[in-house]
mmCIF file of C-alpha atoms and ligand atoms in Angstrom:
data_model
loop_
_atom_site.group_PDB
_atom_site.id
_atom_site.type_symbol
_atom_site.label_atom_id
_atom_site.label_comp_id
_atom_site.label_asym_id
_atom_site.label_seq_id
_atom_site.Cartn_x
_atom_site.Cartn_y
_atom_site.Cartn_z
ATOM 1 C CA MET A 29 12.411 3.212 -13.368
ATOM 2 C CA MET A 30 12.707 6.552 -14.095
ATOM 3 C CA TYR A 31 14.946 9.231 -11.984
ATOM 4 C CA SER A 32 14.908 12.622 -12.209
ATOM 5 C CA GLU A 33 17.417 14.623 -10.304
ATOM 6 C CA HIS A 34 15.002 17.516 -10.217
ATOM 7 C CA ALA A 35 12.072 15.395 -9.123
ATOM 8 C CA HIS A 36 11.694 16.456 -5.529
ATOM 9 C CA HIS A 37 8.821 16.716 -2.617
ATOM 10 C CA VAL A 38 5.853 19.077 -3.488
ATOM 11 C CA ASP A 39 4.463 21.655 -0.879
ATOM 12 C CA PRO A 40 0.956 19.555 0.140
ATOM 13 C CA HIS A 41 -0.691 23.266 0.239
ATOM 14 C CA SER A 42 0.030 24.079 -3.434
ATOM 15 C CA LEU A 43 -2.337 21.074 -3.984
ATOM 16 C CA PRO A 44 -6.252 21.562 -4.623
ATOM 17 C CA PHE A 45 -8.710 19.678 -1.662
ATOM 18 C CA VAL A 46 -11.844 19.117 -2.289
ATOM 19 C CA PRO A 47 -13.690 18.577 1.676
ATOM 20 C CA ILE A 48 -14.279 14.717 2.142
ATOM 21 C CA PRO A 49 -18.177 14.297 1.410
ATOM 22 C CA GLY A 50 -19.564 13.640 5.129
ATOM 23 C CA SER A 51 -21.773 10.431 5.850
ATOM 24 C CA THR A 52 -25.955 10.670 5.795
ATOM 25 C CA SER A 53 -26.001 7.123 7.662
ATOM 26 C CA SER A 54 -24.090 5.523 10.318
ATOM 27 C CA ASP A 55 -24.523 2.308 7.884
ATOM 28 C CA ALA A 56 -21.703 3.973 5.812
ATOM 29 C CA VAL A 57 -18.828 2.604 7.264
ATOM 30 C CA VAL A 58 -16.394 -0.091 6.435
ATOM 31 C CA LYS A 59 -14.778 -2.730 8.915
ATOM 32 C CA LEU A 60 -11.191 -3.111 8.598
ATOM 33 C CA THR A 61 -8.420 -5.543 9.810
ATOM 34 C CA LEU A 62 -5.210 -5.154 9.290
ATOM 35 C CA LEU A 63 -2.874 -8.359 8.543
ATOM 36 C CA ASN A 64 1.215 -8.222 9.054
ATOM 37 C CA CYS A 65 2.431 -10.768 6.414
ATOM 38 C CA GLY A 66 5.745 -10.906 6.455
ATOM 39 C CA GLU A 67 8.893 -8.878 6.327
ATOM 40 C CA LEU A 68 10.996 -7.793 2.917
ATOM 41 C CA ILE A 69 14.750 -7.615 3.920
ATOM 42 C CA ALA A 70 16.208 -5.197 1.160
ATOM 43 C CA ARG A 71 20.098 -6.062 0.913
ATOM 44 C CA PHE A 72 20.631 -2.127 0.596
ATOM 45 C CA VAL A 73 18.781 0.899 1.214
ATOM 46 C CA GLN A 74 16.275 1.325 -1.785
ATOM 47 C CA PHE A 75 13.172 2.968 0.323
ATOM 48 C CA ARG A 76 14.074 6.070 2.509
ATOM 49 C CA GLN A 77 17.029 7.972 1.068
ATOM 50 C CA ARG A 78 20.050 7.926 3.800
ATOM 51 C CA ASP A 79 22.880 10.494 3.949
ATOM 52 C CA THR A 80 26.005 8.986 2.976
ATOM 53 C CA LEU A 81 26.767 6.101 0.399
ATOM 54 C CA GLU A 82 28.035 4.177 3.252
ATOM 55 C CA GLU A 83 24.676 4.077 5.068
ATOM 56 C CA MET A 84 23.052 2.974 1.293
ATOM 57 C CA LYS A 85 25.159 -0.194 1.819
ATOM 58 C CA THR A 86 23.013 -1.102 5.061
ATOM 59 C CA GLU A 87 20.168 -3.446 5.063
ATOM 60 C CA GLU A 88 16.751 -2.448 5.551
ATOM 61 C CA VAL A 89 13.848 -4.075 7.113
ATOM 62 C CA ILE A 90 10.057 -3.468 6.239
ATOM 63 C CA VAL A 91 6.570 -5.205 7.150
ATOM 64 C CA ILE A 92 3.978 -6.107 4.714
ATOM 65 C CA PHE A 93 0.294 -4.763 5.022
ATOM 66 C CA ALA A 94 -2.625 -6.501 3.787
ATOM 67 C CA TRP A 95 -6.314 -5.424 4.941
ATOM 68 C CA VAL A 96 -9.531 -7.064 5.173
ATOM 69 C CA ILE A 97 -12.634 -4.861 4.202
ATOM 70 C CA GLU A 98 -15.594 -5.946 5.004
ATOM 71 C CA LYS A 99 -18.992 -3.888 4.156
ATOM 72 C CA ILE A 100 -22.604 -4.935 4.923
ATOM 73 C CA VAL A 101 -24.694 -4.518 1.545
ATOM 74 C CA ASP A 102 -28.305 -4.944 0.885
ATOM 75 C CA GLY A 103 -28.399 -7.438 4.614
ATOM 76 C CA LYS A 104 -25.050 -9.274 3.323
ATOM 77 C CA THR A 105 -21.678 -8.739 4.384
ATOM 78 C CA GLU A 106 -19.184 -8.558 1.289
ATOM 79 C CA ARG A 107 -15.500 -9.073 2.507
ATOM 80 C CA TRP A 108 -12.855 -7.729 0.104
ATOM 81 C CA MET A 109 -9.217 -7.979 0.611
ATOM 82 C CA TRP A 110 -6.836 -5.154 0.020
ATOM 83 C CA ASP A 111 -3.551 -6.864 -1.034
ATOM 84 C CA LEU A 112 -2.352 -10.192 -0.451
ATOM 85 C CA GLY A 113 0.714 -10.097 0.787
ATOM 86 C CA LEU A 114 4.191 -11.686 -0.350
ATOM 87 C CA VAL A 115 4.806 -15.643 -1.081
ATOM 88 C CA SER A 116 7.063 -17.253 1.478
ATOM 89 C CA ASP A 117 9.164 -19.145 -1.509
ATOM 90 C CA LYS A 118 10.678 -16.761 -4.227
ATOM 91 C CA ASP A 119 10.895 -19.417 -6.712
ATOM 92 C CA ARG A 120 7.149 -19.738 -6.901
ATOM 93 C CA LEU A 121 8.048 -16.534 -9.015
ATOM 94 C CA GLY A 122 9.554 -18.001 -11.863
ATOM 95 C CA PRO A 123 13.018 -17.801 -12.600
ATOM 96 C CA SER A 124 13.602 -14.192 -13.876
ATOM 97 C CA LEU A 125 11.256 -12.475 -11.255
ATOM 98 C CA ALA A 126 12.619 -14.347 -8.635
ATOM 99 C CA HIS A 127 16.477 -13.463 -9.255
ATOM 100 C CA GLU A 128 15.486 -10.018 -9.522
ATOM 101 C CA MET A 129 14.093 -10.274 -6.360
ATOM 102 C CA ASP A 130 16.585 -12.492 -4.489
ATOM 103 C CA SER A 131 19.237 -10.162 -5.969
ATOM 104 C CA ARG A 132 17.427 -6.922 -4.034
ATOM 105 C CA PHE A 133 15.660 -8.720 -0.643
ATOM 106 C CA VAL A 134 15.559 -11.466 1.776
ATOM 107 C CA PHE A 135 11.942 -12.742 2.401
ATOM 108 C CA ASN A 136 10.559 -13.285 5.701
ATOM 109 C CA VAL A 137 7.233 -14.938 5.496
ATOM 110 C CA PRO A 138 6.993 -18.321 7.318
ATOM 111 C CA PRO A 139 4.430 -20.379 5.434
ATOM 112 C CA SER A 140 2.139 -19.848 8.338
ATOM 113 C CA ALA A 141 1.924 -15.830 7.428
ATOM 114 C CA GLN A 142 1.247 -16.437 3.510
ATOM 115 C CA LEU A 143 -2.343 -15.788 2.501
ATOM 116 C CA PRO A 144 -4.511 -17.430 2.290
ATOM 117 C CA GLU A 145 -2.934 -19.935 5.134
ATOM 118 C CA LEU A 146 -2.828 -17.153 7.646
ATOM 119 C CA PHE A 147 -6.254 -17.203 7.550
ATOM 120 C CA THR A 148 -6.096 -20.414 9.157
ATOM 121 C CA HIS A 149 -4.055 -19.084 11.904
ATOM 122 C CA LEU A 150 -6.231 -16.262 13.242
ATOM 123 C CA SER A 151 -8.788 -16.296 15.761
ATOM 124 C CA PRO A 152 -11.435 -16.063 14.797
ATOM 125 C CA PRO A 153 -10.544 -15.484 11.445
ATOM 126 C CA PRO A 154 -11.393 -12.311 9.547
ATOM 127 C CA ALA A 155 -12.286 -14.127 6.332
ATOM 128 C CA THR A 156 -12.279 -17.453 4.804
ATOM 129 C CA LEU A 157 -11.766 -18.376 1.140
ATOM 130 C CA ASP A 158 -15.612 -19.365 1.270
ATOM 131 C CA THR A 159 -16.865 -16.134 2.685
ATOM 132 C CA LEU A 160 -14.679 -13.523 0.265
ATOM 133 C CA THR A 161 -16.481 -11.668 -2.471
ATOM 134 C CA GLY A 162 -13.133 -10.608 -4.215
ATOM 135 C CA VAL A 163 -9.857 -9.138 -3.737
ATOM 136 C CA ILE A 164 -8.684 -5.474 -4.375
ATOM 137 C CA LEU A 165 -5.051 -4.816 -5.506
ATOM 138 C CA SER A 166 -3.340 -1.736 -4.654
ATOM 139 C CA HIS A 167 -1.063 -2.614 -7.559
ATOM 140 C CA ALA A 168 0.655 -5.674 -9.378
ATOM 141 C CA HIS A 169 3.763 -5.979 -7.349
ATOM 142 C CA VAL A 170 4.972 -9.434 -5.657
ATOM 143 C CA ASP A 171 4.475 -8.256 -2.469
ATOM 144 C CA HIS A 172 0.815 -7.091 -2.813
ATOM 145 C CA TYR A 173 -0.598 -9.564 -4.995
ATOM 146 C CA GLY A 174 1.051 -12.669 -2.981
ATOM 147 C CA ALA A 175 -0.185 -16.086 -3.869
ATOM 148 C CA LEU A 176 -3.030 -15.129 -5.876
ATOM 149 C CA ASP A 177 -3.136 -18.321 -7.582
ATOM 150 C CA GLU A 178 -4.136 -19.935 -4.020
ATOM 151 C CA PHE A 179 -7.503 -18.078 -4.235
ATOM 152 C CA PRO A 180 -10.061 -19.318 -5.967
ATOM 153 C CA ALA A 181 -10.449 -18.377 -9.338
ATOM 154 C CA SER A 182 -13.616 -17.490 -9.057
ATOM 155 C CA LEU A 183 -13.353 -14.418 -7.047
ATOM 156 C CA PRO A 184 -13.346 -10.766 -9.050
ATOM 157 C CA LEU A 185 -10.364 -9.236 -9.085
ATOM 158 C CA ILE A 186 -10.038 -5.453 -8.986
ATOM 159 C CA VAL A 187 -6.909 -3.324 -10.337
ATOM 160 C CA GLY A 188 -6.249 0.434 -10.798
ATOM 161 C CA PRO A 189 -6.500 1.580 -14.742
ATOM 162 C CA GLY A 190 -3.765 1.191 -16.500
ATOM 163 C CA THR A 191 -2.843 -2.000 -14.615
ATOM 164 C CA LYS A 192 -4.068 -4.456 -17.749
ATOM 165 C CA ALA A 193 -2.115 -3.087 -20.879
ATOM 166 C CA TRP A 194 0.913 -2.780 -18.585
ATOM 167 C CA VAL A 195 0.987 -6.244 -17.462
ATOM 168 C CA GLU A 196 0.002 -7.742 -20.857
ATOM 169 C CA SER A 197 2.283 -5.644 -22.812
ATOM 170 C CA SER A 198 5.304 -6.190 -20.524
ATOM 171 C CA SER A 199 7.930 -8.784 -21.945
ATOM 172 C CA GLU A 200 8.248 -11.804 -20.132
ATOM 173 C CA GLU A 201 11.336 -10.497 -18.308
ATOM 174 C CA ASP A 202 9.624 -6.917 -17.421
ATOM 175 C CA ARG A 203 6.536 -8.508 -16.269
ATOM 176 C CA SER A 204 5.892 -8.000 -12.559
ATOM 177 C CA ILE A 205 3.473 -10.716 -12.053
ATOM 178 C CA PRO A 206 3.741 -14.626 -13.689
ATOM 179 C CA LEU A 207 1.399 -14.860 -16.133
ATOM 180 C CA GLY A 208 0.395 -18.144 -14.012
ATOM 181 C CA PHE A 209 -0.741 -16.038 -11.337
ATOM 182 C CA TRP A 210 -2.369 -13.134 -13.382
ATOM 183 C CA ASN A 211 -4.160 -15.621 -15.736
ATOM 184 C CA HIS A 212 -5.515 -17.198 -12.643
ATOM 185 C CA PRO A 213 -8.638 -15.258 -12.002
ATOM 186 C CA ASN A 214 -11.703 -15.949 -13.901
ATOM 187 C CA SER A 215 -12.121 -12.058 -14.158
ATOM 188 C CA VAL A 216 -9.833 -9.229 -13.989
ATOM 189 C CA TYR A 217 -11.838 -5.691 -13.784
ATOM 190 C CA GLU A 218 -10.130 -1.906 -13.632
ATOM 191 C CA THR A 219 -11.464 0.454 -11.396
ATOM 192 C CA GLY A 220 -14.477 2.063 -12.696
ATOM 193 C CA GLU A 221 -15.034 -0.186 -15.819
ATOM 194 C CA ASP A 222 -17.935 -2.732 -15.965
ATOM 195 C CA GLY A 223 -17.637 -5.271 -13.668
ATOM 196 C CA ALA A 224 -15.450 -2.648 -10.924
ATOM 197 C CA ARG A 225 -18.198 0.039 -11.143
ATOM 198 C CA GLY A 226 -19.484 -1.166 -7.359
ATOM 199 C CA LYS A 227 -22.395 1.859 -6.951
ATOM 200 C CA GLY A 228 -19.864 4.282 -8.134
ATOM 201 C CA LYS A 229 -21.332 6.389 -11.016
ATOM 202 C CA GLU A 230 -17.839 8.338 -12.122
ATOM 203 C CA TRP A 231 -14.320 9.639 -10.942
ATOM 204 C CA GLN A 232 -14.711 12.566 -8.820
ATOM 205 C CA PRO A 233 -12.543 14.808 -6.209
ATOM 206 C CA VAL A 234 -12.346 13.695 -3.275
ATOM 207 C CA GLY A 235 -9.587 15.264 -0.463
ATOM 208 C CA SER A 236 -6.485 15.748 -2.567
ATOM 209 C CA PHE A 237 -7.287 12.928 -4.724
ATOM 210 C CA GLU A 238 -9.783 11.552 -7.573
ATOM 211 C CA GLY A 239 -11.743 8.713 -6.261
ATOM 212 C CA TRP A 240 -13.884 5.842 -7.370
ATOM 213 C CA ASN A 241 -17.144 5.666 -4.435
ATOM 214 C CA TYR A 242 -17.105 2.246 -5.060
ATOM 215 C CA PHE A 243 -20.041 1.558 -2.363
ATOM 216 C CA GLY A 244 -21.548 4.568 -3.196
ATOM 217 C CA ASP A 245 -22.201 5.805 0.205
ATOM 218 C CA GLY A 246 -18.872 7.593 0.425
ATOM 219 C CA SER A 247 -17.624 4.349 2.929
ATOM 220 C CA LEU A 248 -15.030 3.271 0.680
ATOM 221 C CA TRP A 249 -13.252 5.678 -2.420
ATOM 222 C CA LEU A 250 -10.734 3.990 -4.525
ATOM 223 C CA MET A 251 -8.332 6.584 -5.617
ATOM 224 C CA ARG A 252 -5.514 6.875 -8.544
ATOM 225 C CA ALA A 253 -2.034 7.205 -7.089
ATOM 226 C CA PRO A 254 -0.149 7.644 -10.016
ATOM 227 C CA GLY A 255 4.162 7.547 -10.109
ATOM 228 C CA HIS A 256 4.945 4.057 -8.141
ATOM 229 C CA CYS A 257 3.606 1.932 -11.468
ATOM 230 C CA PRO A 258 1.029 1.879 -13.786
ATOM 231 C CA GLY A 259 -2.325 1.348 -12.102
ATOM 232 C CA HIS A 260 -0.969 2.156 -8.634
ATOM 233 C CA GLN A 261 -4.322 2.994 -6.347
ATOM 234 C CA VAL A 262 -5.281 3.607 -2.493
ATOM 235 C CA ALA A 263 -8.720 3.199 -0.760
ATOM 236 C CA LEU A 264 -10.192 5.945 1.314
ATOM 237 C CA CYS A 265 -12.186 3.895 4.177
ATOM 238 C CA ARG A 266 -14.516 5.677 6.351
ATOM 239 C CA VAL A 267 -14.668 3.570 9.376
ATOM 240 C CA SER A 268 -16.862 5.521 11.899
ATOM 241 C CA THR A 269 -19.456 8.315 12.016
ATOM 242 C CA SER A 270 -20.270 10.970 14.171
ATOM 243 C CA PRO A 271 -17.518 11.779 14.056
ATOM 244 C CA ASP A 272 -16.889 10.211 10.678
ATOM 245 C CA THR A 273 -13.101 9.032 10.752
ATOM 246 C CA TYR A 274 -10.891 7.708 7.917
ATOM 247 C CA VAL A 275 -8.472 5.122 7.571
ATOM 248 C CA LEU A 276 -6.365 5.789 4.267
ATOM 249 C CA LEU A 277 -4.562 2.771 2.712
ATOM 250 C CA SER A 278 -1.591 4.243 1.000
ATOM 251 C CA GLY A 279 -0.619 1.163 -0.544
ATOM 252 C CA ASP A 280 3.035 2.038 -2.063
ATOM 253 C CA THR A 281 2.568 5.607 -2.903
ATOM 254 C CA CYS A 282 5.807 5.832 -1.009
ATOM 255 C CA HIS A 283 7.647 2.747 1.345
ATOM 256 C CA SER A 284 8.349 4.836 5.153
ATOM 257 C CA ARG A 285 6.232 7.092 7.336
ATOM 258 C CA TYR A 286 9.553 9.189 7.131
ATOM 259 C CA ILE A 287 8.794 10.027 3.374
ATOM 260 C CA TYR A 288 5.047 11.789 3.618
ATOM 261 C CA MET A 289 5.534 12.969 7.482
ATOM 262 C CA PRO A 290 6.058 15.192 9.473
ATOM 263 C CA PHE A 291 3.977 18.035 7.626
ATOM 264 C CA PRO A 292 3.727 20.681 6.486
ATOM 265 C CA THR A 293 7.477 21.428 6.004
ATOM 266 C CA PRO A 294 8.736 18.935 2.714
ATOM 267 C CA VAL A 295 12.487 20.001 4.237
ATOM 268 C CA ALA A 296 12.027 17.761 7.396
ATOM 269 C CA ARG A 297 10.828 14.533 5.245
ATOM 270 C CA SER A 298 13.399 11.827 3.889
ATOM 271 C CA ASP A 299 13.459 11.644 0.280
ATOM 272 C CA VAL A 300 12.940 8.691 -1.683
ATOM 273 C CA ALA A 301 15.821 6.690 -1.854
ATOM 274 C CA CYS A 302 18.270 6.426 -5.211
ATOM 275 C CA TRP A 303 19.706 3.678 -5.593
ATOM 276 C CA VAL A 304 22.556 1.616 -7.683
ATOM 277 C CA HIS A 305 20.428 -1.498 -9.137
ATOM 278 C CA PRO A 306 22.469 -4.799 -8.637
ATOM 279 C CA SER A 307 22.714 -5.082 -12.555
ATOM 280 C CA HIS A 308 24.669 -1.949 -12.754
ATOM 281 C CA GLY A 309 27.240 -2.570 -9.996
ATOM 282 C CA ALA A 310 27.746 -2.740 -6.434
ATOM 283 C CA ALA A 311 25.615 -1.300 -3.631
ATOM 284 C CA GLY A 312 26.884 2.198 -2.218
ATOM 285 C CA SER A 313 29.656 2.548 -4.850
ATOM 286 C CA SER A 314 27.563 5.613 -6.374
ATOM 287 C CA ARG A 315 25.036 7.813 -5.868
ATOM 288 C CA GLY A 316 22.611 5.635 -7.960
ATOM 289 C CA SER A 317 19.891 6.373 -10.429
ATOM 290 C CA THR A 318 17.272 3.961 -9.638
ATOM 291 C CA THR A 319 14.079 4.260 -7.577
ATOM 292 C CA MET A 320 11.239 2.444 -6.482
ATOM 293 C CA HIS A 321 8.730 4.273 -8.748
ATOM 294 C CA VAL A 322 8.555 4.314 -12.732
ATOM 295 C CA HIS A 323 7.691 8.108 -12.211
ATOM 296 C CA LEU A 324 9.511 9.685 -9.819
ATOM 297 C CA GLU A 325 7.741 13.098 -10.121
ATOM 298 C CA GLU A 326 4.588 11.940 -10.440
ATOM 299 C CA ALA A 327 4.883 9.592 -6.951
ATOM 300 C CA TYR A 328 6.316 13.074 -5.327
ATOM 301 C CA LYS A 329 3.193 14.550 -6.152
ATOM 302 C CA SER A 330 1.190 11.508 -5.300
ATOM 303 C CA ILE A 331 3.081 11.459 -1.701
ATOM 304 C CA ALA A 332 2.211 15.220 -1.297
ATOM 305 C CA LYS A 333 -1.604 14.536 -1.731
ATOM 306 C CA LEU A 334 -1.055 11.936 1.118
ATOM 307 C CA THR A 335 0.277 14.438 3.399
ATOM 308 C CA ARG A 336 -2.349 16.651 2.568
ATOM 309 C CA MET A 337 -4.684 13.837 3.528
ATOM 310 C CA GLU A 338 -2.822 13.318 6.644
ATOM 311 C CA MET A 339 -3.249 16.959 7.568
ATOM 312 C CA GLU A 340 -6.507 15.961 8.010
ATOM 313 C CA ASP A 341 -7.739 15.223 11.758
ATOM 314 C CA ASN A 342 -9.809 12.575 10.838
ATOM 315 C CA VAL A 343 -7.765 10.534 8.690
ATOM 316 C CA ILE A 344 -4.835 8.170 9.403
ATOM 317 C CA CYS A 345 -2.779 7.230 6.305
ATOM 318 C CA ILE A 346 -0.526 3.919 6.216
ATOM 319 C CA VAL A 347 1.473 2.947 3.707
ATOM 320 C CA ALA A 348 1.757 -0.861 3.006
ATOM 321 C CA HIS A 349 5.633 -1.116 4.069
ATOM 322 C CA GLU A 350 4.686 1.472 7.170
ATOM 323 C CA THR A 351 7.238 -1.013 9.870
ATOM 324 C CA GLU A 352 6.474 1.961 12.546
ATOM 325 C CA VAL A 353 2.657 1.124 13.101
ATOM 326 C CA ALA A 354 3.497 -2.936 13.493
ATOM 327 C CA ARG A 355 5.978 -1.472 16.196
ATOM 328 C CA GLU A 356 3.458 0.931 17.803
ATOM 329 C CA LEU A 357 0.539 -1.887 17.679
ATOM 330 C CA ASP A 358 3.295 -4.670 18.428
ATOM 331 C CA LEU A 359 1.720 -5.966 15.314
ATOM 332 C CA ARG A 360 3.752 -9.319 15.135
ATOM 333 C CA VAL A 361 4.747 -11.229 11.704
ATOM 334 C CA GLY A 362 1.423 -13.466 11.224
ATOM 335 C CA ASP A 363 -0.426 -10.863 13.948
ATOM 336 C CA MET A 364 -3.998 -8.940 13.046
ATOM 337 C CA ARG A 365 -5.132 -6.121 14.189
ATOM 338 C CA GLN A 366 -8.903 -4.873 14.328
ATOM 339 C CA GLY A 367 -10.446 -1.820 16.573
ATOM 340 C CA TRP A 368 -9.800 0.794 13.757
ATOM 341 C CA GLU A 369 -13.609 2.128 13.991
ATOM 342 C CA LYS A 370 -11.680 3.756 17.221
ATOM 343 C CA TRP A 371 -8.354 4.568 15.902
ATOM 344 C CA LYS A 372 -8.590 8.281 17.395
ATOM 345 C CA GLU A 373 -10.024 6.899 20.849
ATOM 346 C CA HIS A 374 -7.139 4.484 20.676
ATOM 347 C CA GLY A 375 -4.571 7.176 19.830
ATOM 348 C CA TRP A 376 -3.049 4.989 17.023
ATOM 349 C CA LYS A 377 -2.118 8.395 15.259
ATOM 350 C CA ARG A 378 -0.718 10.185 18.000
ATOM 351 C CA GLY A 379 2.767 9.094 17.459
ATOM 352 C CA LYS A 380 2.880 10.591 14.154
ATOM 353 C CA GLU A 381 1.262 13.672 15.876
ATOM 354 C CA ASN A 382 3.642 14.172 18.310
ATOM 355 C CA GLY A 383 6.013 14.786 15.719
ATOM 356 C CA VAL A 384 8.345 11.697 15.652
ATOM 357 C CA HIS A 385 12.010 12.551 14.575
ATOM 358 C CA PRO A 386 12.144 12.078 10.793
ATOM 359 C CA ARG A 387 15.330 10.686 11.478
ATOM 360 C CA PRO A 388 14.964 7.938 13.881
ATOM 361 C CA THR A 389 18.436 6.308 15.109
ATOM 362 C CA PHE A 390 17.011 2.852 15.047
ATOM 363 C CA ASP A 391 17.042 1.721 11.317
ATOM 364 C CA THR A 392 13.473 1.034 9.721
HETATM 365 ZN ZN1 ZN U 25 5.159 -2.744 -2.192
#
């Protein structure tokens, strides 16, 4: 992880923006299901910067989201997972990763909320192992690949460009995913390469990002969002036409609503937390130089891109750990939420549009 004290919020107005291409058919949509796969309780503040060292010692709780993306292609339903949540038992990750996790987090993932078992507790299940087409990961981190080894090895795995080189060149100590999990799928493809081209033809500007038009009709754009880790990607999903509305599955571009919201004034947004890694000292003992992002400057650029998308009236961004969304939609651990094609009518963005205070008094 790299820290630059010069890295800071970027003005979203300074970014190039290409209007999102409109739909040409009412079929050019995907259907989304949001899954609450559990919580990560950080032993000290690691996500959203607080003002004092004392505050940096406090616990920070975040939700863990995954999504089911459904799409009718040539009369047949394709069903993709976007991320897989987290394992219940951190010992399954092997000694070095389990130790790293344990020094920083408590896992709150009841076995019934761990995918794929979670499917069997939902009614009706939004997917089953035999109805899945494949798995797409925002990135290869522990709270996103979940129990990948419990999914059929025959399911293709799609990751963002740069993921394979990163994972495969990492030493055993630094590897973010156990080899047993990574080697489990028969095929791993990077967005845009053979096997993961879908109906896309090339990388194209879309909104503030660069995206891959996976189904060819603008219903699912896989978009590069660098900064958090190699290969980190987000997904822009069109969920309705006339009018076109979108949900942007925003991965770990940042780890709190209050880092990319409110807009447009960067000064009103929280900074990315800088903290002391447990191997370097006690939490809150000094200002710290570790962040959640491998390249903080790039991360702030991607965060500004997210803010710019959120400024569009017909786009709602949801980061993978947006605890406020779980609260607003009363989505408990192990619950699911459908109806995203009507998020605007339901008023699901209203809490943000009303300018929720950027420093809530309750803890996030
Ligand atoms: Zn994450």
